[in-house]
Amino acid sequence: MELLLPHPSNSSPLTVLGYLDRAASVYGDSPSLLHTTTVRTWSETHSRCLRIASTLSSPSLGINRGQVVSVIGPNVPSVYELQFAVPMSGAILNNINPRLDANALSVLLRHSETKLVFVDHHSSSLVLEAVSFLPKNEKPRLVLLQDDVNMSLSSNVEFLDTYEGVMERGDETFKWVRPSSEWNPMVLNYTSGTTSSPKGVVLSHRAVFMSTINSLLDWSMPNRPVYLWTLPMFHANGWSYTWATAAVGATNICLRRVDAKTIYDSIDKHHVTHIKEVETVLYTNPVVKEAAVVAKPDKMWGETPCAFVSLKCLDGSVSEREIREFCKTKLPKYMVPRNVVFQEELPKTSTGKIQKFLLRQMAKSMP
């Protein structure tokens, strides 16, 4: 019976990184990433990730296994590729919210002992300010992400190279660094620090693998869906859908910013199958006139969705349970509002924008 014990011939560490190999093999000619004028296939994405990974671990950059590489950027193709490329080099991936201020950002860079930062060009001045607060021997090197633009480094001398420059130097035949154990760290995330100092959370290859499988099952993602990125990839790694989409050969529609017109245009143009945020779903209910969803503090989960809804007909015929049941048919369970509050009209500014800060205050005061 001892022959049944784990052995390299019958057991390998769980990791989501192998999904990219499979995507290149099974879905090679299928589209992987669409963004403005950028169109890539899974074969191309696989090749680009290997090239980035190889350069990261090469003497020119010298990122060692277990060192932290941070990424600061929105939902653009380069940020998606780095979700694979960084851990494929043996480094630990740290996505950072680009909405942080320079002081908070410098704290995270120092605490994580980040050696290299990939920075979206819109966040370059923010990152340069944050790095200026660090001691000279703790300053990470910087690489510029240039999605949407074609910039030279002449005006950005503080940057080591551009993303495309790093990629071009890479080797697409690189054998990516497989974890020796599925318990090896793969991802470092930080809490927002809203109520206290940010706290780091380290996820192993096994944890990321299990989270990704859960996400796939929870949303019942089919083969080759079309996934529109409105959830930030920097937010808990896009709830693991950054890797889940590779597992099922999805087409990733990347959006630099969440804009209603762009979202609806993309849904129509690309026949999107998976965007849904909670408010969008609520508006598809014919009885709903207005809807807004905010986070409500929860002792167990930290936060849960709380929906504020005004109805087209105020005859009391629609219940909270009916709204929740409607959402259950269209959303993963964890996205269904735990609370639904009916109001005759939602609070708005003079220009008609819903005042979510007031709704958040109301949600916090609820039992």
mmCIF file of C-alpha atoms in Angstrom:
data_model
loop_
_atom_site.group_PDB
_atom_site.id
_atom_site.type_symbol
_atom_site.label_atom_id
_atom_site.label_comp_id
_atom_site.label_asym_id
_atom_site.label_seq_id
_atom_site.Cartn_x
_atom_site.Cartn_y
_atom_site.Cartn_z
ATOM 1 C CA MET A 1 0.000 0.000 0.000
ATOM 2 C CA GLU A 2 2.941 2.314 0.502
ATOM 3 C CA LEU A 3 3.158 2.525 -3.283
ATOM 4 C CA LEU A 4 -0.017 4.638 -3.167
ATOM 5 C CA LEU A 5 1.720 7.397 -1.240
ATOM 6 C CA PRO A 6 2.328 10.687 -3.140
ATOM 7 C CA HIS A 7 5.166 10.413 -5.624
ATOM 8 C CA PRO A 8 6.257 12.628 -8.551
ATOM 9 C CA SER A 9 4.876 10.015 -10.931
ATOM 10 C CA ASN A 10 1.352 10.118 -9.486
ATOM 11 C CA SER A 11 1.097 13.476 -7.765
ATOM 12 C CA SER A 12 2.000 17.060 -8.688
ATOM 13 C CA PRO A 13 1.392 20.250 -6.705
ATOM 14 C CA LEU A 14 -1.918 21.972 -7.429
ATOM 15 C CA THR A 15 -1.448 25.243 -9.310
ATOM 16 C CA VAL A 16 -3.578 27.348 -11.651
ATOM 17 C CA LEU A 17 -0.538 28.220 -13.773
ATOM 18 C CA GLY A 18 -0.964 25.021 -15.759
ATOM 19 C CA TYR A 19 -4.288 26.365 -17.033
ATOM 20 C CA LEU A 20 -2.354 28.648 -19.372
ATOM 21 C CA ASP A 21 -0.447 25.715 -20.906
ATOM 22 C CA ARG A 22 -3.741 23.940 -21.475
ATOM 23 C CA ALA A 23 -5.411 27.046 -22.913
ATOM 24 C CA ALA A 24 -2.605 27.415 -25.452
ATOM 25 C CA SER A 25 -2.990 23.766 -26.441
ATOM 26 C CA VAL A 26 -6.777 23.423 -26.441
ATOM 27 C CA TYR A 27 -7.884 26.965 -27.298
ATOM 28 C CA GLY A 28 -4.744 28.162 -29.086
ATOM 29 C CA ASP A 29 -6.410 30.035 -31.954
ATOM 30 C CA SER A 30 -9.323 31.312 -29.872
ATOM 31 C CA PRO A 31 -9.298 34.938 -28.691
ATOM 32 C CA SER A 32 -7.968 35.440 -25.179
ATOM 33 C CA LEU A 33 -7.812 39.232 -24.765
ATOM 34 C CA LEU A 34 -9.673 42.061 -26.461
ATOM 35 C CA HIS A 35 -8.993 45.700 -25.618
ATOM 36 C CA THR A 36 -9.528 48.700 -27.912
ATOM 37 C CA THR A 37 -7.412 47.678 -30.941
ATOM 38 C CA THR A 38 -5.622 44.802 -29.177
ATOM 39 C CA VAL A 39 -6.672 41.257 -30.104
ATOM 40 C CA ARG A 40 -4.703 38.261 -28.833
ATOM 41 C CA THR A 41 -5.148 34.496 -28.940
ATOM 42 C CA TRP A 42 -4.421 32.027 -26.140
ATOM 43 C CA SER A 43 -1.282 30.885 -27.978
ATOM 44 C CA GLU A 44 -0.032 34.462 -28.108
ATOM 45 C CA THR A 45 -0.916 35.113 -24.457
ATOM 46 C CA HIS A 46 0.910 31.937 -23.424
ATOM 47 C CA SER A 47 4.002 32.966 -25.386
ATOM 48 C CA ARG A 48 3.998 36.500 -23.985
ATOM 49 C CA CYS A 49 3.632 35.298 -20.384
ATOM 50 C CA LEU A 50 6.559 32.892 -20.797
ATOM 51 C CA ARG A 51 8.709 35.663 -22.235
ATOM 52 C CA ILE A 52 7.907 38.018 -19.361
ATOM 53 C CA ALA A 53 8.566 35.237 -16.832
ATOM 54 C CA SER A 54 11.900 34.387 -18.417
ATOM 55 C CA THR A 55 13.092 38.011 -18.335
ATOM 56 C CA LEU A 56 12.020 38.402 -14.720
ATOM 57 C CA SER A 57 14.204 35.470 -13.678
ATOM 58 C CA SER A 58 17.102 36.415 -15.979
ATOM 59 C CA PRO A 59 20.272 38.193 -14.764
ATOM 60 C CA SER A 60 19.074 41.467 -16.317
ATOM 61 C CA LEU A 61 16.269 41.759 -13.751
ATOM 62 C CA GLY A 62 17.395 39.084 -11.322
ATOM 63 C CA ILE A 63 14.125 38.444 -9.519
ATOM 64 C CA ASN A 64 14.684 35.434 -7.278
ATOM 65 C CA ARG A 65 12.168 32.788 -6.362
ATOM 66 C CA GLY A 66 9.967 33.957 -3.510
ATOM 67 C CA GLN A 67 10.629 37.676 -4.017
ATOM 68 C CA VAL A 68 7.675 40.029 -4.477
ATOM 69 C CA VAL A 69 6.779 41.710 -7.766
ATOM 70 C CA SER A 70 3.969 44.270 -7.573
ATOM 71 C CA VAL A 71 1.513 45.331 -10.262
ATOM 72 C CA ILE A 72 -0.301 48.681 -10.244
ATOM 73 C CA GLY A 73 -2.795 49.101 -13.027
ATOM 74 C CA PRO A 74 -6.396 48.804 -14.248
ATOM 75 C CA ASN A 75 -8.052 46.032 -16.258
ATOM 76 C CA VAL A 76 -5.786 46.047 -19.303
ATOM 77 C CA PRO A 77 -4.108 43.144 -21.160
ATOM 78 C CA SER A 78 -0.668 43.590 -19.585
ATOM 79 C CA VAL A 79 -2.132 43.393 -16.067
ATOM 80 C CA TYR A 80 -3.980 40.200 -17.024
ATOM 81 C CA GLU A 81 -0.814 38.629 -18.448
ATOM 82 C CA LEU A 82 1.133 39.464 -15.295
ATOM 83 C CA GLN A 83 -1.295 37.379 -13.208
ATOM 84 C CA PHE A 84 0.385 34.386 -14.852
ATOM 85 C CA ALA A 85 3.810 35.716 -15.796
ATOM 86 C CA VAL A 86 4.922 36.828 -12.328
ATOM 87 C CA PRO A 87 4.253 33.513 -10.507
ATOM 88 C CA MET A 88 5.522 31.569 -13.541
ATOM 89 C CA SER A 89 8.905 33.166 -12.840
ATOM 90 C CA GLY A 90 8.826 31.871 -9.264
ATOM 91 C CA ALA A 91 8.111 35.319 -7.835
ATOM 92 C CA ILE A 92 5.146 36.251 -5.631
ATOM 93 C CA LEU A 93 2.464 38.404 -7.255
ATOM 94 C CA ASN A 94 1.189 41.487 -5.424
ATOM 95 C CA ASN A 95 -1.625 43.459 -7.078
ATOM 96 C CA ILE A 96 -2.027 46.933 -5.596
ATOM 97 C CA ASN A 97 -5.020 49.232 -5.823
ATOM 98 C CA PRO A 98 -4.031 52.235 -8.023
ATOM 99 C CA ARG A 99 -6.574 54.368 -6.156
ATOM 100 C CA LEU A 100 -4.405 54.480 -3.032
ATOM 101 C CA ASP A 101 -2.552 57.668 -2.190
ATOM 102 C CA ALA A 102 1.237 57.857 -2.297
ATOM 103 C CA ASN A 103 1.694 57.433 1.459
ATOM 104 C CA ALA A 104 -0.425 54.273 1.639
ATOM 105 C CA LEU A 105 1.268 52.913 -1.467
ATOM 106 C CA SER A 106 4.745 53.441 -0.037
ATOM 107 C CA VAL A 107 3.738 51.550 3.117
ATOM 108 C CA LEU A 108 2.683 48.525 1.059
ATOM 109 C CA LEU A 109 5.785 48.592 -1.124
ATOM 110 C CA ARG A 110 8.021 48.701 1.935
ATOM 111 C CA HIS A 111 6.120 46.110 3.968
ATOM 112 C CA SER A 112 5.988 43.658 1.036
ATOM 113 C CA GLU A 113 9.690 44.205 0.288
ATOM 114 C CA THR A 114 8.759 44.622 -3.368
ATOM 115 C CA LYS A 115 11.744 44.277 -5.714
ATOM 116 C CA LEU A 116 10.059 45.317 -8.962
ATOM 117 C CA VAL A 117 6.876 47.224 -9.803
ATOM 118 C CA PHE A 118 4.960 47.147 -13.092
ATOM 119 C CA VAL A 119 3.232 50.539 -13.303
ATOM 120 C CA ASP A 120 0.443 51.669 -15.611
ATOM 121 C CA HIS A 121 1.378 54.955 -17.301
ATOM 122 C CA HIS A 122 -1.590 56.729 -15.696
ATOM 123 C CA SER A 123 -0.194 55.851 -12.248
ATOM 124 C CA SER A 124 3.450 56.713 -12.937
ATOM 125 C CA SER A 125 3.506 60.017 -11.027
ATOM 126 C CA LEU A 126 1.725 58.398 -8.060
ATOM 127 C CA VAL A 127 4.252 55.575 -7.881
ATOM 128 C CA LEU A 128 7.233 57.866 -8.288
ATOM 129 C CA GLU A 129 5.996 59.932 -5.341
ATOM 130 C CA ALA A 130 5.460 56.777 -3.261
ATOM 131 C CA VAL A 131 8.935 55.459 -4.059
ATOM 132 C CA SER A 132 10.469 58.809 -3.099
ATOM 133 C CA PHE A 133 9.385 58.136 0.500
ATOM 134 C CA LEU A 134 11.425 54.920 0.672
ATOM 135 C CA PRO A 135 15.078 54.613 1.765
ATOM 136 C CA LYS A 136 17.465 54.307 -1.169
ATOM 137 C CA ASN A 137 18.257 50.659 -0.450
ATOM 138 C CA GLU A 138 14.534 49.780 -0.402
ATOM 139 C CA LYS A 139 13.476 51.430 -3.641
ATOM 140 C CA PRO A 140 12.089 48.872 -6.129
ATOM 141 C CA ARG A 141 12.876 49.039 -9.827
ATOM 142 C CA LEU A 142 10.051 50.211 -12.084
ATOM 143 C CA VAL A 143 8.698 48.980 -15.425
ATOM 144 C CA LEU A 144 6.162 51.041 -17.383
ATOM 145 C CA LEU A 145 2.914 49.496 -18.691
ATOM 146 C CA GLN A 146 1.920 51.155 -21.966
ATOM 147 C CA ASP A 147 -1.476 49.701 -22.893
ATOM 148 C CA ASP A 148 -3.371 52.179 -25.136
ATOM 149 C CA VAL A 149 -0.297 54.320 -25.799
ATOM 150 C CA ASN A 150 3.132 54.194 -27.426
ATOM 151 C CA MET A 151 5.482 56.036 -25.099
ATOM 152 C CA SER A 152 9.247 56.238 -24.996
ATOM 153 C CA LEU A 153 11.209 56.211 -21.768
ATOM 154 C CA SER A 154 12.963 59.483 -22.597
ATOM 155 C CA SER A 155 10.571 61.372 -20.351
ATOM 156 C CA ASN A 156 10.480 58.618 -17.735
ATOM 157 C CA VAL A 157 14.123 58.100 -16.841
ATOM 158 C CA GLU A 158 13.160 56.626 -13.483
ATOM 159 C CA PHE A 159 11.808 53.543 -15.256
ATOM 160 C CA LEU A 160 14.039 50.611 -16.056
ATOM 161 C CA ASP A 161 12.141 49.587 -19.202
ATOM 162 C CA THR A 162 8.703 49.270 -20.729
ATOM 163 C CA TYR A 163 6.524 46.177 -20.476
ATOM 164 C CA GLU A 164 6.930 45.446 -24.173
ATOM 165 C CA GLY A 165 10.678 45.922 -23.833
ATOM 166 C CA VAL A 166 10.812 43.342 -21.034
ATOM 167 C CA MET A 167 8.650 40.986 -23.085
ATOM 168 C CA GLU A 168 10.740 41.357 -26.239
ATOM 169 C CA ARG A 169 13.881 40.294 -24.371
ATOM 170 C CA GLY A 170 12.211 37.123 -23.134
ATOM 171 C CA ASP A 171 12.366 33.515 -24.264
ATOM 172 C CA GLU A 172 9.085 31.853 -25.252
ATOM 173 C CA THR A 173 10.637 28.409 -24.728
ATOM 174 C CA PHE A 174 11.231 29.218 -21.047
ATOM 175 C CA LYS A 175 10.311 26.385 -18.671
ATOM 176 C CA TRP A 176 8.231 28.144 -16.064
ATOM 177 C CA VAL A 177 9.015 27.609 -12.408
ATOM 178 C CA ARG A 178 6.685 24.976 -11.029
ATOM 179 C CA PRO A 179 6.086 25.067 -7.256
ATOM 180 C CA SER A 180 7.949 22.391 -5.333
ATOM 181 C CA SER A 181 4.920 22.268 -3.038
ATOM 182 C CA GLU A 182 1.339 23.419 -3.528
ATOM 183 C CA TRP A 183 1.729 25.180 -0.182
ATOM 184 C CA ASN A 184 4.354 27.527 -1.640
ATOM 185 C CA PRO A 185 3.223 31.179 -1.652
ATOM 186 C CA MET A 186 1.912 32.486 -4.968
ATOM 187 C CA VAL A 187 -0.001 35.703 -4.225
ATOM 188 C CA LEU A 188 0.247 38.506 -1.682
ATOM 189 C CA ASN A 189 -2.809 40.726 -1.274
ATOM 190 C CA TYR A 190 -3.511 43.586 1.111
ATOM 191 C CA THR A 191 -6.682 44.734 2.791
ATOM 192 C CA SER A 192 -7.744 48.280 1.957
ATOM 193 C CA GLY A 193 -6.857 49.663 5.378
ATOM 194 C CA THR A 194 -10.206 51.448 5.657
ATOM 195 C CA THR A 195 -10.555 50.942 9.414
ATOM 196 C CA SER A 196 -6.940 50.183 10.363
ATOM 197 C CA SER A 197 -3.508 49.659 8.846
ATOM 198 C CA PRO A 198 -3.513 47.421 5.739
ATOM 199 C CA LYS A 199 -2.926 43.746 6.470
ATOM 200 C CA GLY A 200 -1.185 41.345 4.127
ATOM 201 C CA VAL A 201 -2.762 38.041 3.109
ATOM 202 C CA VAL A 202 -0.582 35.358 1.526
ATOM 203 C CA LEU A 203 -2.221 32.720 -0.682
ATOM 204 C CA SER A 204 -0.524 29.456 -1.607
ATOM 205 C CA HIS A 205 -0.777 27.774 -5.005
ATOM 206 C CA ARG A 206 -3.259 25.369 -3.440
ATOM 207 C CA ALA A 207 -5.417 28.175 -2.024
ATOM 208 C CA VAL A 208 -5.524 29.965 -5.379
ATOM 209 C CA PHE A 209 -6.358 26.702 -7.161
ATOM 210 C CA MET A 210 -9.263 25.934 -4.816
ATOM 211 C CA SER A 211 -10.565 29.510 -5.002
ATOM 212 C CA THR A 212 -10.493 29.375 -8.808
ATOM 213 C CA ILE A 213 -12.397 26.095 -8.930
ATOM 214 C CA ASN A 214 -14.978 27.527 -6.538
ATOM 215 C CA SER A 215 -15.421 30.590 -8.759
ATOM 216 C CA LEU A 216 -15.900 28.447 -11.854
ATOM 217 C CA LEU A 217 -18.512 26.296 -10.145
ATOM 218 C CA ASP A 218 -20.258 29.179 -8.421
ATOM 219 C CA TRP A 219 -20.907 31.017 -11.669
ATOM 220 C CA SER A 220 -21.380 27.844 -13.749
ATOM 221 C CA MET A 221 -18.957 29.144 -16.366
ATOM 222 C CA PRO A 222 -19.298 27.140 -19.596
ATOM 223 C CA ASN A 223 -16.689 26.410 -22.239
ATOM 224 C CA ARG A 224 -15.432 29.524 -24.055
ATOM 225 C CA PRO A 225 -17.578 32.228 -22.440
ATOM 226 C CA VAL A 226 -17.094 35.926 -23.147
ATOM 227 C CA TYR A 227 -16.101 37.643 -19.904
ATOM 228 C CA LEU A 228 -16.302 41.418 -19.534
ATOM 229 C CA TRP A 229 -13.908 42.783 -16.895
ATOM 230 C CA THR A 230 -15.726 45.307 -14.726
ATOM 231 C CA LEU A 231 -14.473 43.804 -11.456
ATOM 232 C CA PRO A 232 -10.941 45.166 -10.802
ATOM 233 C CA MET A 233 -8.214 42.574 -11.286
ATOM 234 C CA PHE A 234 -6.408 44.158 -8.338
ATOM 235 C CA HIS A 235 -9.370 43.342 -6.093
ATOM 236 C CA ALA A 236 -8.609 39.864 -4.681
ATOM 237 C CA ASN A 237 -7.168 38.939 -8.088
ATOM 238 C CA GLY A 238 -10.527 39.534 -9.717
ATOM 239 C CA TRP A 239 -11.997 36.898 -7.377
ATOM 240 C CA SER A 240 -9.733 34.359 -9.148
ATOM 241 C CA TYR A 241 -11.423 34.859 -12.534
ATOM 242 C CA THR A 242 -8.060 35.994 -13.905
ATOM 243 C CA TRP A 243 -7.060 32.310 -13.857
ATOM 244 C CA ALA A 244 -10.544 30.824 -14.204
ATOM 245 C CA THR A 245 -11.016 32.371 -17.643
ATOM 246 C CA ALA A 246 -7.916 30.531 -18.886
ATOM 247 C CA ALA A 247 -9.275 27.231 -17.573
ATOM 248 C CA VAL A 248 -12.350 27.478 -19.810
ATOM 249 C CA GLY A 249 -10.776 29.297 -22.768
ATOM 250 C CA ALA A 250 -12.775 32.487 -22.228
ATOM 251 C CA THR A 251 -12.476 35.686 -24.211
ATOM 252 C CA ASN A 252 -11.467 38.437 -21.774
ATOM 253 C CA ILE A 253 -12.883 41.852 -22.674
ATOM 254 C CA CYS A 254 -10.686 44.392 -20.874
ATOM 255 C CA LEU A 255 -11.900 47.854 -19.882
ATOM 256 C CA ARG A 256 -9.569 50.499 -18.530
ATOM 257 C CA ARG A 257 -12.415 52.146 -16.605
ATOM 258 C CA VAL A 258 -15.978 51.291 -15.685
ATOM 259 C CA ASP A 259 -18.151 53.378 -17.983
ATOM 260 C CA ALA A 260 -21.805 52.567 -18.583
ATOM 261 C CA LYS A 261 -21.833 53.339 -22.319
ATOM 262 C CA THR A 262 -18.627 51.383 -22.952
ATOM 263 C CA ILE A 263 -19.956 48.435 -20.976
ATOM 264 C CA TYR A 264 -23.235 48.275 -22.893
ATOM 265 C CA ASP A 265 -21.456 48.787 -26.215
ATOM 266 C CA SER A 266 -19.059 45.944 -25.361
ATOM 267 C CA ILE A 267 -21.899 43.626 -24.337
ATOM 268 C CA ASP A 268 -23.573 44.201 -27.677
ATOM 269 C CA LYS A 269 -20.444 44.161 -29.826
ATOM 270 C CA HIS A 270 -18.759 41.109 -28.307
ATOM 271 C CA HIS A 271 -21.864 39.142 -27.253
ATOM 272 C CA VAL A 272 -20.737 39.115 -23.640
ATOM 273 C CA THR A 273 -21.999 36.161 -21.590
ATOM 274 C CA HIS A 274 -20.455 36.992 -18.158
ATOM 275 C CA ILE A 275 -20.537 41.327 -16.531
ATOM 276 C CA LYS A 276 -22.838 41.189 -14.242
ATOM 277 C CA GLU A 277 -22.674 43.286 -11.271
ATOM 278 C CA VAL A 278 -25.528 43.394 -8.889
ATOM 279 C CA GLU A 279 -27.036 46.714 -9.913
ATOM 280 C CA THR A 280 -27.110 45.728 -13.587
ATOM 281 C CA VAL A 281 -29.110 42.625 -12.715
ATOM 282 C CA LEU A 282 -31.572 44.568 -10.571
ATOM 283 C CA TYR A 283 -32.283 46.946 -13.430
ATOM 284 C CA THR A 284 -33.307 44.010 -15.626
ATOM 285 C CA ASN A 285 -36.218 43.344 -13.266
ATOM 286 C CA PRO A 286 -39.285 45.007 -14.851
ATOM 287 C CA VAL A 287 -40.640 46.154 -11.471
ATOM 288 C CA VAL A 288 -37.469 48.100 -10.550
ATOM 289 C CA LYS A 289 -37.253 51.830 -11.252
ATOM 290 C CA GLU A 290 -33.979 52.615 -9.454
ATOM 291 C CA ALA A 291 -31.359 50.464 -7.754
ATOM 292 C CA ALA A 292 -28.106 50.960 -5.888
ATOM 293 C CA VAL A 293 -25.985 48.434 -4.042
ATOM 294 C CA VAL A 294 -23.603 49.233 -1.189
ATOM 295 C CA ALA A 295 -21.570 47.194 1.276
ATOM 296 C CA LYS A 296 -23.138 46.449 4.638
ATOM 297 C CA PRO A 297 -20.824 45.472 7.537
ATOM 298 C CA ASP A 298 -21.130 41.808 8.468
ATOM 299 C CA LYS A 299 -19.562 40.101 11.488
ATOM 300 C CA MET A 300 -18.849 36.873 9.633
ATOM 301 C CA TRP A 301 -18.074 37.977 6.066
ATOM 302 C CA GLY A 302 -16.781 41.471 6.695
ATOM 303 C CA GLU A 303 -19.176 42.964 4.145
ATOM 304 C CA THR A 304 -22.274 41.779 2.272
ATOM 305 C CA PRO A 305 -24.287 43.397 -0.550
ATOM 306 C CA CYS A 306 -27.209 45.578 0.523
ATOM 307 C CA ALA A 307 -29.613 46.736 -2.193
ATOM 308 C CA PHE A 308 -31.685 49.921 -2.082
ATOM 309 C CA VAL A 309 -34.541 49.768 -4.559
ATOM 310 C CA SER A 310 -37.370 52.010 -5.679
ATOM 311 C CA LEU A 311 -40.230 50.361 -7.549
ATOM 312 C CA LYS A 312 -42.280 51.472 -10.534
ATOM 313 C CA CYS A 313 -45.466 50.589 -8.707
ATOM 314 C CA LEU A 314 -45.818 51.311 -4.982
ATOM 315 C CA ASP A 315 -48.677 48.936 -4.203
ATOM 316 C CA GLY A 316 -46.708 46.662 -1.864
ATOM 317 C CA SER A 317 -46.992 43.687 -4.201
ATOM 318 C CA VAL A 318 -43.217 43.101 -4.393
ATOM 319 C CA SER A 319 -41.360 41.648 -1.419
ATOM 320 C CA GLU A 320 -37.706 41.602 -0.390
ATOM 321 C CA ARG A 321 -37.699 37.838 -0.860
ATOM 322 C CA GLU A 322 -38.914 38.158 -4.472
ATOM 323 C CA ILE A 323 -36.085 40.561 -5.319
ATOM 324 C CA ARG A 324 -33.524 38.223 -3.751
ATOM 325 C CA GLU A 325 -34.954 35.192 -5.552
ATOM 326 C CA PHE A 326 -34.779 37.112 -8.838
ATOM 327 C CA CYS A 327 -31.077 37.842 -8.219
ATOM 328 C CA LYS A 328 -30.377 34.209 -7.352
ATOM 329 C CA THR A 329 -31.350 33.161 -10.872
ATOM 330 C CA LYS A 330 -28.818 35.529 -12.427
ATOM 331 C CA LEU A 331 -25.924 35.896 -9.964
ATOM 332 C CA PRO A 332 -23.519 33.745 -7.945
ATOM 333 C CA LYS A 333 -24.818 33.195 -4.426
ATOM 334 C CA TYR A 334 -22.218 35.448 -2.795
ATOM 335 C CA MET A 335 -23.310 38.405 -4.948
ATOM 336 C CA VAL A 336 -27.000 38.161 -4.066
ATOM 337 C CA PRO A 337 -28.013 41.018 -1.715
ATOM 338 C CA ARG A 338 -28.505 39.853 1.852
ATOM 339 C CA ASN A 339 -30.760 42.852 2.460
ATOM 340 C CA VAL A 340 -33.176 44.686 0.164
ATOM 341 C CA VAL A 341 -34.467 48.090 1.316
ATOM 342 C CA PHE A 342 -37.408 49.654 -0.523
ATOM 343 C CA GLN A 343 -37.582 53.428 -0.832
ATOM 344 C CA GLU A 344 -40.019 55.635 -2.676
ATOM 345 C CA GLU A 345 -37.052 57.387 -4.261
ATOM 346 C CA LEU A 346 -33.310 56.989 -3.818
ATOM 347 C CA PRO A 347 -31.365 60.054 -2.565
ATOM 348 C CA LYS A 348 -29.716 61.996 -5.382
ATOM 349 C CA THR A 349 -27.549 65.026 -5.992
ATOM 350 C CA SER A 350 -28.845 68.064 -7.865
ATOM 351 C CA THR A 351 -27.526 66.490 -11.076
ATOM 352 C CA GLY A 352 -29.399 63.234 -10.501
ATOM 353 C CA LYS A 353 -26.543 61.046 -9.284
ATOM 354 C CA ILE A 354 -27.501 58.564 -6.564
ATOM 355 C CA GLN A 355 -25.828 59.525 -3.263
ATOM 356 C CA LYS A 356 -24.297 56.231 -2.277
ATOM 357 C CA PHE A 357 -22.517 57.672 0.737
ATOM 358 C CA LEU A 358 -25.911 58.267 2.333
ATOM 359 C CA LEU A 359 -26.967 54.725 1.521
ATOM 360 C CA ARG A 360 -23.757 53.390 3.064
ATOM 361 C CA GLN A 361 -24.530 55.278 6.275
ATOM 362 C CA MET A 362 -28.013 53.782 6.305
ATOM 363 C CA ALA A 363 -26.640 50.287 5.692
ATOM 364 C CA LYS A 364 -24.168 50.640 8.567
ATOM 365 C CA SER A 365 -26.961 51.614 10.955
ATOM 366 C CA MET A 366 -29.060 48.593 10.024
ATOM 367 C CA PRO A 367 -29.086 45.599 12.422
#
